[in-house]
């Protein structure tokens, strides 16, 4: 992992599967849930993927792996999650 001023700090690393979701919660109470299979993957020399835009005064409080059950998979199939712009 290459951490630079441009990429910012590393907040969390989670071992996940395509069938999982990530739940991100900020100190100001913004919560997003992102399907792992909707997150773009890159090769070795990339700088990562931004999943949430934070206000200047906000910080990540927690990141958790969430197991999706079958009924949730049916609800999210076909939805395009735009985590970067989801702030509610």
Short mmCIF file of C-alpha atoms in Angstrom, two decimals:
data_model
loop_
_atom_site.label_atom_id
_atom_site.label_comp_id
_atom_site.label_asym_id
_atom_site.label_seq_id
_atom_site.Cartn_x
_atom_site.Cartn_y
_atom_site.Cartn_z
CA UNK A 1 0.00 0.00 0.00
CA UNK A 2 1.46 3.30 -1.07
CA UNK A 3 0.31 6.11 1.21
CA UNK A 4 1.09 9.60 -0.02
CA UNK A 5 -0.19 13.12 0.61
CA UNK A 6 -2.34 12.76 -2.51
CA UNK A 7 -3.97 9.47 -1.45
CA UNK A 8 -4.42 10.39 2.19
CA UNK A 9 -4.40 8.10 5.18
CA UNK A 10 -5.36 4.45 5.20
CA UNK A 11 -8.58 4.09 7.19
CA UNK A 12 -9.33 0.37 7.07
CA UNK A 13 -8.51 -2.87 5.33
CA UNK A 14 -11.09 -5.64 5.22
CA UNK A 15 -10.98 -9.14 3.74
CA UNK A 16 -14.22 -9.39 1.75
CA UNK A 17 -15.96 -11.46 -0.89
CA UNK A 18 -17.98 -10.23 -3.86
CA UNK A 19 -21.16 -11.29 -2.05
CA UNK A 20 -20.43 -8.95 0.93
CA UNK A 21 -21.24 -5.30 1.57
CA UNK A 22 -19.18 -2.66 3.34
CA UNK A 23 -20.78 -0.37 5.90
CA UNK A 24 -19.01 2.94 6.45
CA UNK A 25 -20.00 5.22 9.33
CA UNK A 26 -18.60 8.68 9.98
CA UNK A 27 -18.31 10.59 13.26
CA UNK A 28 -21.05 12.97 12.06
CA UNK A 29 -23.41 10.02 11.57
CA UNK A 30 -23.31 9.62 7.79
CA UNK A 31 -23.72 5.94 6.97
CA UNK A 32 -23.34 4.26 3.59
CA UNK A 33 -23.59 0.63 2.59
CA UNK A 34 -21.75 -0.41 -0.55
CA UNK A 35 -21.91 -3.77 -2.34
CA UNK A 36 -18.34 -5.04 -2.68
CA UNK A 37 -19.01 -6.29 -6.22
CA UNK A 38 -19.85 -2.68 -7.23
CA UNK A 39 -16.44 -1.34 -6.16
CA UNK A 40 -13.99 -0.98 -9.04
CA UNK A 41 -10.89 -3.16 -8.73
CA UNK A 42 -7.46 -2.21 -9.98
CA UNK A 43 -4.06 -3.79 -10.24
CA UNK A 44 -0.90 -3.31 -8.19
CA UNK A 45 0.21 0.22 -9.02
CA UNK A 46 -3.07 2.07 -8.38
CA UNK A 47 -3.92 4.58 -5.70
CA UNK A 48 -7.17 3.04 -4.49
CA UNK A 49 -10.86 3.86 -4.75
CA UNK A 50 -12.65 6.62 -2.85
CA UNK A 51 -15.85 5.26 -1.34
CA UNK A 52 -17.07 8.34 0.55
CA UNK A 53 -16.47 12.09 0.42
CA UNK A 54 -16.07 13.61 3.87
CA UNK A 55 -16.77 17.12 5.07
CA UNK A 56 -13.66 18.84 6.42
CA UNK A 57 -14.75 18.32 10.03
CA UNK A 58 -15.82 14.67 9.62
CA UNK A 59 -13.78 11.48 10.03
CA UNK A 60 -14.46 7.78 9.52
CA UNK A 61 -15.64 6.22 12.78
CA UNK A 62 -16.04 2.63 11.61
CA UNK A 63 -15.86 0.32 8.61
CA UNK A 64 -17.47 -3.11 8.79
CA UNK A 65 -17.93 -6.12 6.53
CA UNK A 66 -21.64 -6.94 6.24
CA UNK A 67 -22.85 -10.33 5.10
CA UNK A 68 -25.74 -10.05 2.65
CA UNK A 69 -28.57 -12.55 3.02
CA UNK A 70 -30.57 -13.83 0.05
CA UNK A 71 -33.45 -11.33 0.41
CA UNK A 72 -31.01 -8.40 0.46
CA UNK A 73 -29.32 -9.72 -2.69
CA UNK A 74 -32.67 -9.66 -4.47
CA UNK A 75 -33.25 -6.05 -3.33
CA UNK A 76 -29.84 -4.82 -4.54
CA UNK A 77 -29.57 -6.71 -7.85
CA UNK A 78 -29.61 -4.26 -10.71
CA UNK A 79 -29.09 -1.21 -8.49
CA UNK A 80 -26.04 0.86 -9.30
CA UNK A 81 -24.61 2.13 -6.01
CA UNK A 82 -22.74 5.41 -6.35
CA UNK A 83 -21.00 5.42 -2.99
CA UNK A 84 -18.84 8.44 -3.71
CA UNK A 85 -21.85 10.76 -3.98
CA UNK A 86 -24.08 9.09 -1.35
CA UNK A 87 -24.04 11.23 1.77
CA UNK A 88 -27.32 10.34 3.45
#
